[in-house]
Short mmCIF file of C-alpha atoms in Angstrom, two decimals:
data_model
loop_
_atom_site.label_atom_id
_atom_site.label_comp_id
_atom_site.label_asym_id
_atom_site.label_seq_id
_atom_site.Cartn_x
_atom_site.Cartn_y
_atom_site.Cartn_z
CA UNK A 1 0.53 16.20 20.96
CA UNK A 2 0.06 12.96 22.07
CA UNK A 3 -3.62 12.41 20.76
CA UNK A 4 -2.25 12.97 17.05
CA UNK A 5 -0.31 10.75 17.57
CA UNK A 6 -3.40 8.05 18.77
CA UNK A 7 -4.60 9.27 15.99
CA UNK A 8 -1.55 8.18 13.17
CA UNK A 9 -0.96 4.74 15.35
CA UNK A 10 -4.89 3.79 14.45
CA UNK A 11 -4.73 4.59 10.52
CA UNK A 12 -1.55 2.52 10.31
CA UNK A 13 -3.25 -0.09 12.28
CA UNK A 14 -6.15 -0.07 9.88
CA UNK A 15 -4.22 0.15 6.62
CA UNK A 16 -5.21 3.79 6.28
CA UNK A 17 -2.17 5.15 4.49
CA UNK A 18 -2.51 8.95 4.25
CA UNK A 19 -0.57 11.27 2.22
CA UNK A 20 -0.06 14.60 4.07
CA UNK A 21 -0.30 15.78 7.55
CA UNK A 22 -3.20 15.67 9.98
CA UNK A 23 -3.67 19.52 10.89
CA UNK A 24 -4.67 20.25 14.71
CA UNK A 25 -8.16 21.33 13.50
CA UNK A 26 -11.35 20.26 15.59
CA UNK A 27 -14.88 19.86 14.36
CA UNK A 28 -14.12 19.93 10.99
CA UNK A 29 -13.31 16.85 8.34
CA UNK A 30 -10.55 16.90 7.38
CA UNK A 31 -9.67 14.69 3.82
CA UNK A 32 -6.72 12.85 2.43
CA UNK A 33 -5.46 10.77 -0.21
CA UNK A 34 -3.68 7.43 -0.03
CA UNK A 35 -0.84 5.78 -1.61
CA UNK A 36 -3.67 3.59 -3.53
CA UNK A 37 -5.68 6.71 -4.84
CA UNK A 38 -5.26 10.39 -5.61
CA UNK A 39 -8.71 10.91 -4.63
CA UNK A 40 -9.28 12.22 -1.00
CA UNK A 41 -11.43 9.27 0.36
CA UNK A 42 -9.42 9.09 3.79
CA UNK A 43 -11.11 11.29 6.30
CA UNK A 44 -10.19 12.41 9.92
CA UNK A 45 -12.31 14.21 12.67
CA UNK A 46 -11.09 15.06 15.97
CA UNK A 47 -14.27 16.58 17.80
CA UNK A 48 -13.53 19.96 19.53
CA UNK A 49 -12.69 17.85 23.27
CA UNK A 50 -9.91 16.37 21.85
CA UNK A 51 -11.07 13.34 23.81
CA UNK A 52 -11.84 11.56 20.35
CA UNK A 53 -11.78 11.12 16.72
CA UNK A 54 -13.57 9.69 14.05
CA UNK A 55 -11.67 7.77 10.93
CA UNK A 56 -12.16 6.14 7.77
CA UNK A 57 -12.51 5.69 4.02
CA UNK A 58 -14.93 7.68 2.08
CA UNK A 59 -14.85 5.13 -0.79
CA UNK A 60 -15.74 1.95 1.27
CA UNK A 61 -18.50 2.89 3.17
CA UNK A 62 -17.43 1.44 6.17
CA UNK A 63 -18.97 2.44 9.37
CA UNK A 64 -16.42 5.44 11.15
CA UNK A 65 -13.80 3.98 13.05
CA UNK A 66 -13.79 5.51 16.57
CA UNK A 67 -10.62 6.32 17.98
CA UNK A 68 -10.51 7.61 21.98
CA UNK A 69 -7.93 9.92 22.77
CA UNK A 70 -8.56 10.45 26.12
CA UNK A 71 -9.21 8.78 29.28
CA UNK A 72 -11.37 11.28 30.27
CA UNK A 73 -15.28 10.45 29.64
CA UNK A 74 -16.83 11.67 27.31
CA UNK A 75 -19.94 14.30 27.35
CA UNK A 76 -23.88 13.83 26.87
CA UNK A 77 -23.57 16.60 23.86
CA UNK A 78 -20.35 14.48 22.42
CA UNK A 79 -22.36 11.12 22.84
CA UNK A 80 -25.19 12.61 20.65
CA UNK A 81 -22.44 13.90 17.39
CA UNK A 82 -21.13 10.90 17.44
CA UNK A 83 -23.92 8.74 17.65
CA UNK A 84 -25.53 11.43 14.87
CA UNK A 85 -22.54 10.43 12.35
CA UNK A 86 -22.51 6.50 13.09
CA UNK A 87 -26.44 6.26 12.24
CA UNK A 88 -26.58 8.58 9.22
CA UNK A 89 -23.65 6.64 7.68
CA UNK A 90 -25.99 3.53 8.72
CA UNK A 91 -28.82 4.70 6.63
CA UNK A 92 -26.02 5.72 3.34
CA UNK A 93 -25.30 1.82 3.71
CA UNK A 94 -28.79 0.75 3.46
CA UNK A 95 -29.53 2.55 0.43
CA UNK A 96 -25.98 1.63 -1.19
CA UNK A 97 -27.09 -2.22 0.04
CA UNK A 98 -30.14 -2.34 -2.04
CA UNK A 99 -28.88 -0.78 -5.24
CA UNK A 100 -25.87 -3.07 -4.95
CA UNK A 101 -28.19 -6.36 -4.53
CA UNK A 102 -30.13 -4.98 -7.52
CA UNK A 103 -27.39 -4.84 -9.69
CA UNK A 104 -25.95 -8.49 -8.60
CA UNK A 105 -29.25 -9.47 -9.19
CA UNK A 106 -29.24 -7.93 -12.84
CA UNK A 107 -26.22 -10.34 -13.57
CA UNK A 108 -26.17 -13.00 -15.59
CA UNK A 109 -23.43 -15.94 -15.57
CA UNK A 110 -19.96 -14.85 -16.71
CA UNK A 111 -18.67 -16.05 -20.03
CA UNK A 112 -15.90 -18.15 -20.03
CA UNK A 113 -14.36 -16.34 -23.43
CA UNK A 114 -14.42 -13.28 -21.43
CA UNK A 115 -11.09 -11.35 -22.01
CA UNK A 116 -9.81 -11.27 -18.79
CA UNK A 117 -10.58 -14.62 -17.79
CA UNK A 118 -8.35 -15.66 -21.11
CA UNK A 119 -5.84 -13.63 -19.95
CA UNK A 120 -5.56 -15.13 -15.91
CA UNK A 121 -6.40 -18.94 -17.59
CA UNK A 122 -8.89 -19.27 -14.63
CA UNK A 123 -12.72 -20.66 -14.58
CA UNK A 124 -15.54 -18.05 -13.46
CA UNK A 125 -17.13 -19.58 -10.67
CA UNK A 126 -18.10 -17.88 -7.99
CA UNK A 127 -18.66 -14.51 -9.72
CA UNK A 128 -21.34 -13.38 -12.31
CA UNK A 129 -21.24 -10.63 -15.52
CA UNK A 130 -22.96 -7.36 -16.50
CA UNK A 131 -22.64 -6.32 -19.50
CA UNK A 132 -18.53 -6.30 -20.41
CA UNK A 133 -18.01 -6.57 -16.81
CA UNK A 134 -17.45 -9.34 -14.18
CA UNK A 135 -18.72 -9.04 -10.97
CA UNK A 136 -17.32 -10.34 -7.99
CA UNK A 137 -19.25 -10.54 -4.64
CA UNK A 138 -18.32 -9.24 -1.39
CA UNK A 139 -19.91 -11.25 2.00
CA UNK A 140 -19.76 -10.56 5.61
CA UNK A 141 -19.52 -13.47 7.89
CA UNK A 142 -23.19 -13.91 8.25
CA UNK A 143 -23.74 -14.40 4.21
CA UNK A 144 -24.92 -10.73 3.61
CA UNK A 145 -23.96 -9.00 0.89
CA UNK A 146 -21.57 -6.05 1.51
CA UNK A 147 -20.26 -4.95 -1.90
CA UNK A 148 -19.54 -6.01 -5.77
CA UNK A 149 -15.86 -5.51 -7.41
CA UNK A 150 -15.84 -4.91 -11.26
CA UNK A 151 -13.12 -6.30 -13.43
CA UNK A 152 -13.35 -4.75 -16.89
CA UNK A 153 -11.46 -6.51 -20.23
CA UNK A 154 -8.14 -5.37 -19.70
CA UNK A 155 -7.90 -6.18 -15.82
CA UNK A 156 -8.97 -2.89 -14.77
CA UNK A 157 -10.71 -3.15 -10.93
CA UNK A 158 -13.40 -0.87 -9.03
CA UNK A 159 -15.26 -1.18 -6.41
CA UNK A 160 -19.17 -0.11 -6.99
CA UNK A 161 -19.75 2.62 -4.70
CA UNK A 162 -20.93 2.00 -1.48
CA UNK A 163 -19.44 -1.45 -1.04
CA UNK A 164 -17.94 -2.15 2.43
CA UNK A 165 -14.02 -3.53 2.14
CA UNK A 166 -13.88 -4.06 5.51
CA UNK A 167 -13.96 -7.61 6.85
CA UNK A 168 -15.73 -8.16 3.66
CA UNK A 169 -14.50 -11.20 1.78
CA UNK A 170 -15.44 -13.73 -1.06
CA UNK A 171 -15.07 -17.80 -0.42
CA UNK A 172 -13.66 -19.71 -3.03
CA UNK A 173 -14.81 -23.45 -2.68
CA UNK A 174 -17.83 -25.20 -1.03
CA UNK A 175 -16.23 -27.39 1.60
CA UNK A 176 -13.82 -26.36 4.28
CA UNK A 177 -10.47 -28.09 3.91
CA UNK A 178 -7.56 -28.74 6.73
CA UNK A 179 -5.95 -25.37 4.90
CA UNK A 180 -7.49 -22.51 4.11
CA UNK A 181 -5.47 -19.93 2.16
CA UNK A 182 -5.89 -16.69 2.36
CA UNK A 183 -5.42 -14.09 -0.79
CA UNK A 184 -6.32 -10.66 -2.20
CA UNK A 185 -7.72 -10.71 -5.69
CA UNK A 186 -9.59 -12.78 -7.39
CA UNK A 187 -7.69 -14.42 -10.03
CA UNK A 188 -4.99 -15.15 -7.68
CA UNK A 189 -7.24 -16.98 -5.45
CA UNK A 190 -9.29 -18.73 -8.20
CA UNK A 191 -5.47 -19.77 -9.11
CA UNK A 192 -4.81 -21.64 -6.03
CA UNK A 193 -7.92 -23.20 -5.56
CA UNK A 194 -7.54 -24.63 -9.48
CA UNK A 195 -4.27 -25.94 -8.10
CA UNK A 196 -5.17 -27.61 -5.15
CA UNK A 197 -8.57 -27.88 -4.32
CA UNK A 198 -8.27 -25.74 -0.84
CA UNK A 199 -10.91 -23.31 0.71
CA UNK A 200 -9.92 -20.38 -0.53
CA UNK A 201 -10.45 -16.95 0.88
CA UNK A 202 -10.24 -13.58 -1.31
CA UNK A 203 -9.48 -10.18 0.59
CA UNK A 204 -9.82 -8.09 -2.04
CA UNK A 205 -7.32 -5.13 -0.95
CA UNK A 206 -3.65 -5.68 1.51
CA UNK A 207 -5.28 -4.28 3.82
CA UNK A 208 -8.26 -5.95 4.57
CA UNK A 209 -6.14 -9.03 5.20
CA UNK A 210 -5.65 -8.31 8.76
CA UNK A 211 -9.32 -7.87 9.10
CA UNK A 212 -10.13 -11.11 7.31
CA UNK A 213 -7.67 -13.21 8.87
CA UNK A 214 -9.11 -12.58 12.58
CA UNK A 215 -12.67 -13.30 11.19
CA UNK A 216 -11.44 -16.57 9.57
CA UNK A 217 -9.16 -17.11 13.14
CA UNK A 218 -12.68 -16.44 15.05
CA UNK A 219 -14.73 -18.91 12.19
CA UNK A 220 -12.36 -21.80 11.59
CA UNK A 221 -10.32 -22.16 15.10
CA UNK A 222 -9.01 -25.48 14.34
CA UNK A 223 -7.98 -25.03 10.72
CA UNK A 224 -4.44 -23.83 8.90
CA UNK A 225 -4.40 -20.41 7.78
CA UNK A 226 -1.73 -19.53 5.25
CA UNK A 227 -1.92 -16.14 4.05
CA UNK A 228 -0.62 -16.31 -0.06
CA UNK A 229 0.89 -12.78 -0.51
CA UNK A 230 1.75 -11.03 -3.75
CA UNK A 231 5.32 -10.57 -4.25
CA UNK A 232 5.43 -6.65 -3.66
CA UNK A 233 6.64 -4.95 -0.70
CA UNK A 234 3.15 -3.43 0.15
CA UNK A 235 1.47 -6.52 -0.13
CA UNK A 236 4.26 -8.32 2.17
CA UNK A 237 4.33 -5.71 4.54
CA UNK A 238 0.20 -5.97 5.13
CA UNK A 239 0.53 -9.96 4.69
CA UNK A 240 3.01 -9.74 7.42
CA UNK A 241 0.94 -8.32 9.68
CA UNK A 242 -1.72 -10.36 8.65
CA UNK A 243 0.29 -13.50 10.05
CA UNK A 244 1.50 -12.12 13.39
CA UNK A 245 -1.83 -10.88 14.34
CA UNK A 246 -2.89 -14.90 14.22
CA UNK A 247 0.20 -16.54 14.16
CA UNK A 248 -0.46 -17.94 10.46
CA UNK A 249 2.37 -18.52 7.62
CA UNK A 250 2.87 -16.09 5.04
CA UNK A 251 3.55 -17.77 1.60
CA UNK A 252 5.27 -15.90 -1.72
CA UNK A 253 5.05 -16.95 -5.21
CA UNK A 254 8.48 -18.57 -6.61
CA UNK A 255 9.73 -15.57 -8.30
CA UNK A 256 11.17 -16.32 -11.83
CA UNK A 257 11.68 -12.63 -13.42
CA UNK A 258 10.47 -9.47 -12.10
CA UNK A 259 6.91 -8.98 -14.09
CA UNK A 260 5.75 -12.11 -12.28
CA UNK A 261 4.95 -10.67 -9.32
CA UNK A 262 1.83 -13.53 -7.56
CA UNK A 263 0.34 -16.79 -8.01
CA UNK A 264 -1.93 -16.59 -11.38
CA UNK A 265 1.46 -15.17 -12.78
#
């Protein structure tokens, strides 16, 4: 079945690791889990034509991927279903938008004694505190705000619902320098741009990297992208692909023992 197999190319292309098989089912959702998360936030829909699909990630928010599995054009009636799905997950993002700026706007500044920040020897700028929580922001490229990452004492990371990972990112740094490195968390970035001053960009996941790097590509055409990967094989693999979709160096953290594992370590 070669539109399954449309189908597989596109969640690999998007990062969309699924565990399981996609079943030859039409007009139904059907729900997996990832490597990252038991949960079954991946979703799949392959309308009854077979002509296309609709992917994504339950727990981002994102706007449905569409995926076309056929040349053949598409109908009035499958026009209207798909355009029915696309602008009720549009008004799910609104709402999530509001409550999320309400609760960055319930923030106050982060303390500096806060465990975690201890811990990763790093200065909270850029990123604010509720209650035992730091908050981290997530921007499109137009300066909206898309969604808020919690980091709780010991480290531990989530994503409030309805924040959009996708092409979502946080700048570190107020002026744009020659280089402009590219990482996924936080305290890895706020690392490197302790260390050297540099523009630095936070992805937040692997695989938003890809996504990221082409908006930085697009934004800062004459400026060196280096993409600073954690030293796992996930995050190499998605850093990798990362670099060859701009044509960027990949950069891994000199690895003294195997607990040390990226650049705050």
């Amino acid at each position: 079945m070669d539109y399954m197999r449309k189908i597989y190319d596109r969640l690999s292309d998007e990062g969309l690791e699924i565990i399981g098989s996609i079943q030859d089912i039409t007009g139904k959702w059907q729900r997996f889990s990832s490597g990252a998360s038991r949960k079954p936030n991946i979703y799949v829909f392959i309308y009854p034509s077979k002509k296309s699909a609709l992917i994504g990630d339950w727990s981002k928010n994102d706007k449905p991927i569409y995926v076309r599995l056929s040349s053949k054009p598409l109908t009035n009636y499958e026009h209207t279903q798909i355009k029915a799905v696309i602008d009720q997950t549009a008004i799910s993002r609104k709402i999530a938008t509001n409550k999320m700026i309400t609760t960055w706007d319930a923030c106050v500044d982060p303390s500096p004694y806060h465990a975690y920040l201890l811990n990763k020897k790093i200065c909270p700028y850029y990123i604010r505190q509720l209650g035992d929580y730091l908050v981290c922001p997530l921007y499109d490229e137009f300066g909206d705000l898309t969604g808020l990452q919690t980091i709780y004492l010991d480290g531990t990371k989530r994503f409030i619902p309805g924040s959009i990972i996708r092409s979502s990112f946080l700048l570190l740094g107020d002026i744009q320098t020659k280089i402009i490195r590219l990482v996924e968390g936080y305290a890895t970035g706020m690392s490197i741009h302790m260390a050297t001053d540099d523009l630095v960009v936070v992805a937040f996941t692997c695989t938003n990297l890809k996504n990221v790097a082409l908006l930085l590509k697009k934004l800062f055409p004459n400026n060196e992208i280096v993409i600073c990967a954690d030293a796992k094989p996930q995050e190499i693999e998605f850093a990798t692909r990362a670099a060859r979709a701009i044509d960027c160096k990949v950069q891994l953290p000199l690895i003294l023992n195997h607990s040390l594992l990226d650049f705050n370590d």
